[in-house]
Tab-separated table of C-alpha atoms in Angstrom:
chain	number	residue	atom	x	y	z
A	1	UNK	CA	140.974	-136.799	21.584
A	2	UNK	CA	139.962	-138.533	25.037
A	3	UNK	CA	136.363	-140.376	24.847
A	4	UNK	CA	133.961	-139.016	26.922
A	5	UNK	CA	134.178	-141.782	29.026
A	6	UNK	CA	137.595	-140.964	30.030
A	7	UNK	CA	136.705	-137.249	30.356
A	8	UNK	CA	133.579	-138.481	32.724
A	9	UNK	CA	135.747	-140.744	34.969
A	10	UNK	CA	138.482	-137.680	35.349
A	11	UNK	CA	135.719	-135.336	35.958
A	12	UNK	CA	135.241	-137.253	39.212
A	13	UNK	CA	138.497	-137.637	40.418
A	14	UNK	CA	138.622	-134.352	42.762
A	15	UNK	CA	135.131	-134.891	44.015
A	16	UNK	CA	134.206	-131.683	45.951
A	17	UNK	CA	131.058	-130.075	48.286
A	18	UNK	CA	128.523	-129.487	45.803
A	19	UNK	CA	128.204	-125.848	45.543
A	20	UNK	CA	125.100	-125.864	43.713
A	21	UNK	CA	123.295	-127.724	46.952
A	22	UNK	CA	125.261	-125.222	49.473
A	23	UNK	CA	123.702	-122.217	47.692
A	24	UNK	CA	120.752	-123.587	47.117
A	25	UNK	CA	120.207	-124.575	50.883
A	26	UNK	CA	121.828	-120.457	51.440
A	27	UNK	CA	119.457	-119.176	49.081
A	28	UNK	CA	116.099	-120.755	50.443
A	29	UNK	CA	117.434	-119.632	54.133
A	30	UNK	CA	118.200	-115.569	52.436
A	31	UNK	CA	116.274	-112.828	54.500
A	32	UNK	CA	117.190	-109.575	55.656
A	33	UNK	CA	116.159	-110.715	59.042
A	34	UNK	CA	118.199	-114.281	58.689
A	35	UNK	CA	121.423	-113.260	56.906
A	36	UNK	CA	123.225	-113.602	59.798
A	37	UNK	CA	121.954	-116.551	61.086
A	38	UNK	CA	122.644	-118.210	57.510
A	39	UNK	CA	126.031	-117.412	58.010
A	40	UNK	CA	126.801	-118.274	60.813
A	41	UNK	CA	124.950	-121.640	61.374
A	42	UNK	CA	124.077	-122.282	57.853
A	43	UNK	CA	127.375	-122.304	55.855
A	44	UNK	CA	128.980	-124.159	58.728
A	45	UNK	CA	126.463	-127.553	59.049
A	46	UNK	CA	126.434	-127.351	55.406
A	47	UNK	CA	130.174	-127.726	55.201
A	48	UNK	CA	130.388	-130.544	57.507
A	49	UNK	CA	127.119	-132.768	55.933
A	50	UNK	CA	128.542	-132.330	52.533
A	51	UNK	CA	132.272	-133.512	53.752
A	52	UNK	CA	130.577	-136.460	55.390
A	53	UNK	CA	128.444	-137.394	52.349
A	54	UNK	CA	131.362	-136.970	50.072
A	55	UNK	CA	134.085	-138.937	52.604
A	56	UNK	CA	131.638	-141.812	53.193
A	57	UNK	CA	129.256	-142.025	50.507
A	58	UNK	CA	130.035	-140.109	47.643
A	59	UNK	CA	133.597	-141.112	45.997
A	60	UNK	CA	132.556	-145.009	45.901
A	61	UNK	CA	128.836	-143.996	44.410
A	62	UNK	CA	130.231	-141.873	41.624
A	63	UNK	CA	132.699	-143.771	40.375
A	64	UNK	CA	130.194	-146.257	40.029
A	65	UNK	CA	127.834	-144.035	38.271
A	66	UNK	CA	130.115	-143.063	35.448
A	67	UNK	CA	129.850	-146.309	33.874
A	68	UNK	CA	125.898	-146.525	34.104
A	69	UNK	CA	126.156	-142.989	32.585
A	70	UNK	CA	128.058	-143.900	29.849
A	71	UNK	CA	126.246	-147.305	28.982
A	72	UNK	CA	122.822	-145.187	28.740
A	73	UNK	CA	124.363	-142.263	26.565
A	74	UNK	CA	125.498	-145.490	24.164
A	75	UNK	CA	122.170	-147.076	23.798
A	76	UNK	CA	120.061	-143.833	23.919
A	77	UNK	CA	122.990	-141.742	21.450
A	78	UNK	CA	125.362	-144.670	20.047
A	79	UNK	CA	126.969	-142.178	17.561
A	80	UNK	CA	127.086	-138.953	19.884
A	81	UNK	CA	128.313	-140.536	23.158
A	82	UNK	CA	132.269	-139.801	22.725
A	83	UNK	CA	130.879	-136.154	21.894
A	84	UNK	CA	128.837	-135.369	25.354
A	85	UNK	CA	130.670	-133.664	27.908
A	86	UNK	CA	130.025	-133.979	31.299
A	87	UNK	CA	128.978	-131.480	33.546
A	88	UNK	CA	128.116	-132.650	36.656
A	89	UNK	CA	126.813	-130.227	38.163
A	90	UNK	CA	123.631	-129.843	40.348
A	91	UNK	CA	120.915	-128.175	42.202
A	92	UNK	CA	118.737	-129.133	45.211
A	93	UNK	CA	114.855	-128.471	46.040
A	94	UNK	CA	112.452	-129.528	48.125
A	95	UNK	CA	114.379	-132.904	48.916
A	96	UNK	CA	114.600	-133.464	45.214
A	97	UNK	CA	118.459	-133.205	43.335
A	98	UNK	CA	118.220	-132.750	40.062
A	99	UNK	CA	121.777	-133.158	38.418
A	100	UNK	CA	123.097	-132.038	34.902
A	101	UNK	CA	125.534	-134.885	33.984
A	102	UNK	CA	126.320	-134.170	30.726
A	103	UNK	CA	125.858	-132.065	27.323
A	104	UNK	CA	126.477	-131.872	23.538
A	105	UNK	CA	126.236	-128.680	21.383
A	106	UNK	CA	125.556	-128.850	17.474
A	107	UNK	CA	124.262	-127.269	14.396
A	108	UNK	CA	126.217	-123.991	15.012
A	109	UNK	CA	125.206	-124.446	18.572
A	110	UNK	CA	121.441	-124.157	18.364
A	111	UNK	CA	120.366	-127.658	19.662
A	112	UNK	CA	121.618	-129.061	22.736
A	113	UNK	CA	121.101	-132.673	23.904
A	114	UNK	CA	121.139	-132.248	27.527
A	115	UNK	CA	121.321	-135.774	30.128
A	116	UNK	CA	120.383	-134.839	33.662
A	117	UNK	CA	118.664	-136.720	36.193
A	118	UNK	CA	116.969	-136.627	39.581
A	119	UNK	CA	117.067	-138.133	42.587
A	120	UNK	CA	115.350	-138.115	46.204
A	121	UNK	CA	117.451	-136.929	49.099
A	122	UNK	CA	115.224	-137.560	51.677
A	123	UNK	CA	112.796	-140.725	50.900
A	124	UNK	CA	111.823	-142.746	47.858
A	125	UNK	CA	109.736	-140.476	46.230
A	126	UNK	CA	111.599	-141.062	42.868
A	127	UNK	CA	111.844	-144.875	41.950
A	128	UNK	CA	111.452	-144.545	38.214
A	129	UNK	CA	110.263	-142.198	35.740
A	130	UNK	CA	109.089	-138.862	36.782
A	131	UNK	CA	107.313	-136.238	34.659
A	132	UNK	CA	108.994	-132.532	33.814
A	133	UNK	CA	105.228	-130.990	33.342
A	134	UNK	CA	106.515	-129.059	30.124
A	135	UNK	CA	108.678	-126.733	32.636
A	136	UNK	CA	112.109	-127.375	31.584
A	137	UNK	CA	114.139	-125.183	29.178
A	138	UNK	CA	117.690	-123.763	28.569
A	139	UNK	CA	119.037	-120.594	28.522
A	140	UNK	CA	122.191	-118.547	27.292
A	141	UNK	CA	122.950	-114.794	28.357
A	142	UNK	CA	121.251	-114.401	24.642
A	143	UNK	CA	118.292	-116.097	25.077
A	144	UNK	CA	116.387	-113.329	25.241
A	145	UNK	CA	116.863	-112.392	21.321
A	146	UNK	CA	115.360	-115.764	20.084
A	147	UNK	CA	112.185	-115.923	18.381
A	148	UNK	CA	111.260	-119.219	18.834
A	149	UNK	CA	112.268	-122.551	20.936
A	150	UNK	CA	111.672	-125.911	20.755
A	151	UNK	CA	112.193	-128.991	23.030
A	152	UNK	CA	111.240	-132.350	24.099
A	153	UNK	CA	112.478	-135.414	26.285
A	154	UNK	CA	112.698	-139.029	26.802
A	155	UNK	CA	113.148	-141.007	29.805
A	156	UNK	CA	116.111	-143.236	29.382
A	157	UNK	CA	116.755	-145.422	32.971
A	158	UNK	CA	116.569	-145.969	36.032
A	159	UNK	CA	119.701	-146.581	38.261
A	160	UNK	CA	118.801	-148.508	41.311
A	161	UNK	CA	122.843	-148.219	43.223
A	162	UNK	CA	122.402	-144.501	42.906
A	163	UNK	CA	118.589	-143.851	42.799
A	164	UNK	CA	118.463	-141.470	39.904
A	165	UNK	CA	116.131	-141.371	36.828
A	166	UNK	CA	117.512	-140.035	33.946
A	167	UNK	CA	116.214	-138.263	31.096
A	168	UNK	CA	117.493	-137.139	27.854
A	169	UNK	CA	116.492	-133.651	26.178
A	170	UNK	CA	117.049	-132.084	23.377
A	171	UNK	CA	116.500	-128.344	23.115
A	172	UNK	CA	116.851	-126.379	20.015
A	173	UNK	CA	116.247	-122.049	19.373
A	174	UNK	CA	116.915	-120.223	16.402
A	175	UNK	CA	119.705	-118.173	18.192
A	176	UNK	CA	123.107	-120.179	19.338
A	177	UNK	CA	123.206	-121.265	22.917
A	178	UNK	CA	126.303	-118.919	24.065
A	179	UNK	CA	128.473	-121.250	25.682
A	180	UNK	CA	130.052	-118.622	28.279
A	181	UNK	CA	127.061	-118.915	30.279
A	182	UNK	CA	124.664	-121.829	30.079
A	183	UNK	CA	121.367	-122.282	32.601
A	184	UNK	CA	119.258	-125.637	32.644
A	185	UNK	CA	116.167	-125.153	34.774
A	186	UNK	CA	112.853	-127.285	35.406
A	187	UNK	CA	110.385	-125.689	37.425
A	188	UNK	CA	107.976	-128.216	38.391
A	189	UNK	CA	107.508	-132.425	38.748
A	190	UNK	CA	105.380	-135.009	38.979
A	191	UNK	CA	106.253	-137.087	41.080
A	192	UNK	CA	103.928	-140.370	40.412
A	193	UNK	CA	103.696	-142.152	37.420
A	194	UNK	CA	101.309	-144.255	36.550
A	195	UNK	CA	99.649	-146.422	33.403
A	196	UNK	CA	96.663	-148.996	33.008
A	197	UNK	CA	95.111	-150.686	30.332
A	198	UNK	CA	90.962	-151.143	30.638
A	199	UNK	CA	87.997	-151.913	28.731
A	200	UNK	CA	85.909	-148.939	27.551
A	201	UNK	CA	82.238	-150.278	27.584
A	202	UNK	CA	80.193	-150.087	24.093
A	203	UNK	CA	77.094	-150.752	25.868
A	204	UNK	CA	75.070	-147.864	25.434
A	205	UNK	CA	76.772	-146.505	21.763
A	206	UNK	CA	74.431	-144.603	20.772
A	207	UNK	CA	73.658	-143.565	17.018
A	208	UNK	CA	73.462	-139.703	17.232
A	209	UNK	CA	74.206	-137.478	20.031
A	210	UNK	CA	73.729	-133.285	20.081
A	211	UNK	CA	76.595	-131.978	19.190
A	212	UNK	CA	78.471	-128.130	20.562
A	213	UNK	CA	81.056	-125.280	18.920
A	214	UNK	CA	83.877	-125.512	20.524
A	215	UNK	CA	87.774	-123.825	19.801
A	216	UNK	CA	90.451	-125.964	19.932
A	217	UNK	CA	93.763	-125.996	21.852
A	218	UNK	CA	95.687	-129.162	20.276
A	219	UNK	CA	94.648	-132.392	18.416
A	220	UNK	CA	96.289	-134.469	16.113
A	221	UNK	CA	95.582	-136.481	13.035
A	222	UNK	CA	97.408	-138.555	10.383
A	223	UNK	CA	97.437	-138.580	6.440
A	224	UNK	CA	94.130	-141.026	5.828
A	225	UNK	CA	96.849	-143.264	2.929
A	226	UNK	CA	99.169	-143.238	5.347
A	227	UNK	CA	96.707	-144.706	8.016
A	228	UNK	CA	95.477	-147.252	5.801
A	229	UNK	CA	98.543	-148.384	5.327
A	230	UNK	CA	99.635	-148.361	8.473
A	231	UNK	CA	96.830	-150.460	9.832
A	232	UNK	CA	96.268	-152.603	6.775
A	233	UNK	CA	93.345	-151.195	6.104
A	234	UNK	CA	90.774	-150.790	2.825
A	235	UNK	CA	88.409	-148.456	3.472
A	236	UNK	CA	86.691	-145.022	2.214
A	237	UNK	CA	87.653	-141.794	3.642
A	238	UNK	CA	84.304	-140.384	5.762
A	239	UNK	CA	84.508	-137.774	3.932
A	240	UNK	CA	81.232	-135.927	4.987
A	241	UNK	CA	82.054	-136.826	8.489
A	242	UNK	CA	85.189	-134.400	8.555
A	243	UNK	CA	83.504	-131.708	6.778
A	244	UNK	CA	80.423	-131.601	9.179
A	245	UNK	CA	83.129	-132.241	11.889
A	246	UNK	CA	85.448	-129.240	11.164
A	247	UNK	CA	82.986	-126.102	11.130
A	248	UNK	CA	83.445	-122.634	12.960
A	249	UNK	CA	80.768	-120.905	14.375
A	250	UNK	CA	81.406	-117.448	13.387
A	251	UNK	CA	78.593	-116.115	15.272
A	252	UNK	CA	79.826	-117.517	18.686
A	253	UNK	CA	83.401	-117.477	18.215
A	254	UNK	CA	83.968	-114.287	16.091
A	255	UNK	CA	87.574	-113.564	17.392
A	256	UNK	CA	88.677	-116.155	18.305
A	257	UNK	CA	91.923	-117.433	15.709
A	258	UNK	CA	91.753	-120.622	17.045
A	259	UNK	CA	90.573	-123.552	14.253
A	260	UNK	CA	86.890	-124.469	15.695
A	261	UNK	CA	85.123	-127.827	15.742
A	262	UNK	CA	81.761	-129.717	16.418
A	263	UNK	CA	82.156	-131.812	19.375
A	264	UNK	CA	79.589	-134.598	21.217
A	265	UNK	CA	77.254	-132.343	23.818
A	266	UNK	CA	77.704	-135.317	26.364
A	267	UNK	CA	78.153	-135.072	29.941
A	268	UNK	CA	78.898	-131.470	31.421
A	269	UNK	CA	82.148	-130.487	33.059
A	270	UNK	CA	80.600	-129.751	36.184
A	271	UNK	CA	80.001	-133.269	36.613
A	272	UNK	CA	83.162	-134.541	35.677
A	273	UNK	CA	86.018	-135.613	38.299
A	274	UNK	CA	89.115	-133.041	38.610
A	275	UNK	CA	91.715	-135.435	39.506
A	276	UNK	CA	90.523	-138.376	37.487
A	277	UNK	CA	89.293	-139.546	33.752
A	278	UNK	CA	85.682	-139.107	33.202
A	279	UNK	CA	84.046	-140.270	29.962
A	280	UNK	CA	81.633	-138.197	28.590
A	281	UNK	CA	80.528	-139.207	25.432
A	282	UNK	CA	80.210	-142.358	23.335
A	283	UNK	CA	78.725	-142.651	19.621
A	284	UNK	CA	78.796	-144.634	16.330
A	285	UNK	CA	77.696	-143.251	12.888
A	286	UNK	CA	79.167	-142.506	9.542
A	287	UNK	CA	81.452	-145.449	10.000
A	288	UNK	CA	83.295	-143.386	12.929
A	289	UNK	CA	83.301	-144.282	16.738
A	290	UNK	CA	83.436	-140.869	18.710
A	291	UNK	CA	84.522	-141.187	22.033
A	292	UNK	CA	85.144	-138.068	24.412
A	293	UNK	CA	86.933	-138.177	27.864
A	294	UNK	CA	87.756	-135.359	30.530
A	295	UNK	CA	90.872	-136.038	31.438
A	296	UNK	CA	90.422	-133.769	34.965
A	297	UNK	CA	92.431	-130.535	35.702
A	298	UNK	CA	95.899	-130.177	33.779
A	299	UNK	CA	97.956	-127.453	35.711
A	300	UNK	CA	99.142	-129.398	38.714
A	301	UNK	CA	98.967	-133.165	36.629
A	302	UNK	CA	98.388	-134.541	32.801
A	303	UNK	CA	96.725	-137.181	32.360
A	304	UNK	CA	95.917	-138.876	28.680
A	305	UNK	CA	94.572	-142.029	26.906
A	306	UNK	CA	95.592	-144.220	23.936
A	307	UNK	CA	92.379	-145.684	22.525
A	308	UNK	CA	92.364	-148.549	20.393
A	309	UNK	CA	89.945	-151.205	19.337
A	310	UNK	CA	90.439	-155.141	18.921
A	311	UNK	CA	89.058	-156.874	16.699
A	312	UNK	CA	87.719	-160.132	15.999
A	313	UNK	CA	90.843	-161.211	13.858
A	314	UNK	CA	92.840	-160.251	17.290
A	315	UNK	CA	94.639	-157.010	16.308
A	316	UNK	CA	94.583	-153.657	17.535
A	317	UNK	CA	93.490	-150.220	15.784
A	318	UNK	CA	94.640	-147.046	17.279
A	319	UNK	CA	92.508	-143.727	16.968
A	320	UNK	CA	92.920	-142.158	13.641
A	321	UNK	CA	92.918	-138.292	14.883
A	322	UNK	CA	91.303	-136.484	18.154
A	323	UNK	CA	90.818	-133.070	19.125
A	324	UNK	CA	91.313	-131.734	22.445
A	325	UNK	CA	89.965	-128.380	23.926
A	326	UNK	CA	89.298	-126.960	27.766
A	327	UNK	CA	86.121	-126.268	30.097
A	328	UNK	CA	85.822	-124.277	33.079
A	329	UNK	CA	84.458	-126.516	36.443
A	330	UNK	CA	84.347	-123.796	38.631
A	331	UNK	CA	88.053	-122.228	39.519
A	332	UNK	CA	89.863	-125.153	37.784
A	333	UNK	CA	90.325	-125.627	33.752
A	334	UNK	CA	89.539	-129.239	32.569
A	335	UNK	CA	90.633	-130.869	29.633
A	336	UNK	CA	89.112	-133.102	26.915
A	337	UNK	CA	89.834	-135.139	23.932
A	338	UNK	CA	87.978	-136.646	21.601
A	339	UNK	CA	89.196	-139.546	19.596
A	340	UNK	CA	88.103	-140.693	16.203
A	341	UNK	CA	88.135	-144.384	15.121
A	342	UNK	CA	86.977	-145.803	11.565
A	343	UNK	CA	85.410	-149.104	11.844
A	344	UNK	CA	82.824	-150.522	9.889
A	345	UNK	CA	79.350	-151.947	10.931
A	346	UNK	CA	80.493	-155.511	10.742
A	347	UNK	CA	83.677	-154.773	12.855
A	348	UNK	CA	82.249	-153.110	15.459
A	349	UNK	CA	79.814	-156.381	15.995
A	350	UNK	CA	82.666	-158.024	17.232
A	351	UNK	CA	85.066	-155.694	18.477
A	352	UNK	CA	85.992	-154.197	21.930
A	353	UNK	CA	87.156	-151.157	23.086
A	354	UNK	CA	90.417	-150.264	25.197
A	355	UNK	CA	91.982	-147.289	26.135
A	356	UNK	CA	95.897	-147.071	27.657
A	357	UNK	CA	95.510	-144.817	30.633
A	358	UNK	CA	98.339	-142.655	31.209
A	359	UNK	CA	98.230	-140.431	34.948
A	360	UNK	CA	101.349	-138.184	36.095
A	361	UNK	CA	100.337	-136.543	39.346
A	362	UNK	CA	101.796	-135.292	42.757
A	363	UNK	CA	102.979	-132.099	41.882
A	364	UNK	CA	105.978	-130.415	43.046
A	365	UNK	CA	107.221	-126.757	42.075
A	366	UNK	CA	111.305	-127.149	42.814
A	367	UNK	CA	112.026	-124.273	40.430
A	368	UNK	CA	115.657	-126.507	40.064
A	369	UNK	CA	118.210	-124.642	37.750
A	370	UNK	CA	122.592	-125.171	37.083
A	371	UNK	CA	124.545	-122.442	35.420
A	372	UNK	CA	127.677	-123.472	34.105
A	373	UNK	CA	129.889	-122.930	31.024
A	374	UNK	CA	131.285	-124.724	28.180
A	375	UNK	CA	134.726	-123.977	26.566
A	376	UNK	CA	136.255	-125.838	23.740
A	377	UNK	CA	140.143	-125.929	24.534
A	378	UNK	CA	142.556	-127.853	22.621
A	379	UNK	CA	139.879	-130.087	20.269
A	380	UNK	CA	137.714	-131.302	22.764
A	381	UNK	CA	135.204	-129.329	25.002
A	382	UNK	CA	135.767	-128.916	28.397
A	383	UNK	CA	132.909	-127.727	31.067
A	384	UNK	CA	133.689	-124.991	34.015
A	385	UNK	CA	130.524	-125.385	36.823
A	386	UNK	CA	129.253	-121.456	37.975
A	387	UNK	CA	126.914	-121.704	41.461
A	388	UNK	CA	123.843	-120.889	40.693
């Protein structure tokens, strides 16, 4: 059975016009009142970039890129890499490519490991890692009879020579991907990344602060044990702090299903920046630092924050849970988090505060999807590319 290396390399051997660019450049030009025009101006320029970029530019580039590929599928996938199989197909938006390079099918077909990448035809826009906004999925011509699906991604490199970021997904539904017919699709990016580390004052901790019903829409927490154990710690579960903590209104909230929670009354959302962090809230008692921050509007960017304390003895204590829920400022939908960190009396004498700061921002809707098709033919899967 050839590697997938070999299969990768042969793949481009008869490099062609990328039909998934030509129809994509077609498709944003499509009107009643333009057809003809597209036609006959359109198809023709289109023809003679592409055979320019591919006579120049493209058969040197590629063959480059196959061993890049390959090296990243080996550190990312050591045991799967021989099983990928490339696709190489692509699709091009708003100056952005995004490209499908390459894909393995298991468990019956329901999970697919998908590599793809994206690059920036027309600037440097894209220099590293880019963020999918939670728009990406896969589909099959029976998609539609799934009951649930499940995803998530990694970024994986950065390839100067060719600049394309790549990204590995995995995407799993409880209904087998049909391989006859095979769409990956992102609809939106973010095109900055961008991370700090800072000090979070103490000054001003305060030992009580009112406190509001809200409902929750995420949150997450871990096992008390295991977080002892996992930061080395010996301490007693604030027990009473949870259970005053984790109370529903049911006079306020009657219908709503979501879980409900007590959360510091600090500063409002109409005071707190829409494209920035904002923290609203900051208090110590029952051996629990409480510490809420707005982390702006969340439909055109995300933003979030690692907090963590150091300590005297000079390590580092992550949050133990937070919950997160949304405000109204107006027209726009804020979010906010609230983190949860033990620490005793004595620690918090001589401890400090941090918090990683985590911004992706500069929002693009590309609505970038390939179509293509994977056969298995004589042992080995083989990929035919469809225009999308």
């Amino acid at each position: 059975m050839r590697t997938f290396k070999q299969i990768y390399q042969e793949s481009y051997d008869e490099i062609h016009p990328d039909r998934g660019l030509l129809e994509d450049m077609l498709g944003d030009a499509r009107t009643e009142k333009t057809r003809w025009i597209q036609y006959a101006v359109l198809r023709p320029v289109a023809i003679v970039l592409l055979g320019v970029i591919v006579l120049f530019g493209g058969t040197s580039v590629l063959a480059a890129n196959v061993g890049f590929v390959y090296g990243m599928l080996e550190r990312t996938s050591p045991e799967l890499a021989d099983l990928f199989v490339p696709v190489r197909e692509s699709s091009t938006r708003a100056g952005i490519c995004m490209e499908v390079e390459a894909i393995y099918l298991e468990d019956g077909n329901k999970t697919a490991t998908v590599l793809i990448s994206f690059r920036d035809t027309l600037g440097d826009r894209i220099q590293g890692p880019v963020d999918l906004n939670d728009s990406y999925g896969l589909d099959s011509v029976n998609s539609m009879g799934a009951s649930w699906f499940s995803g998530g991604y990694s970024y994986v490199g950065y390839d100067k020579e060719t600049g394309k970021a790549y990204y590995r997904l995995q995407l799993s539904s409880d209904v087998a991907y049909e391989r006859s017919k095979l769409t990956f699709r992102v609809r939106e990016l973010l095109l900055y990344h961008g991370e700090e580390d800072r000090e979070i004052s103490l000054t001003g901790i305060v030992s009580e602060m009112p406190v509001k019903q809200v409902s929750l829409n995420g949150g997450g927490m871990m096992d008390w044990n295991r977080y002892l154990e996992w930061m080395g710690l010996d301490m007693d579960e604030p027990t009473a702090f949870m259970e005053a903590k984790d109370i529903k209104s049911t006079e306020s909230m009657p219908d709503d299903p979501r879980p409900g929670a007590q959360v510091m009354d600090g500063i409002s959302a109409s005071e707190c920046a829409v494209d920035d962090f904002t923290i609203t809230g900051l208090a110590y008692y029952d051996n629990v630092i409480r510490l809420q921050i707005c982390m702006g509007e969340f439909a055109h960017s995300f933003r979030h924050v690692i907090p963590y304390l150091k300590l005297a003895d000079g390590s580092e204590r992550i949050y133990w849970f937070s919950d997160s829920w949304q405000e109204k400022q107006g027209e726009e939908r804020l979010m906010f988090c609230e983190f949860y960190l033990p620490c005793t009396p004595a620690e918090l004498e001589e401890a400090s505060l941090h918090g990683r700061f985590y911004r992706n921002e500069d929002y693009l809707r590309g609505d970038w999807n390939v179509t293509f098709r994977v056969e298995e033919k004589e042992g080995s899967s083989i990929v035919d590319t469809m225009a999308d």
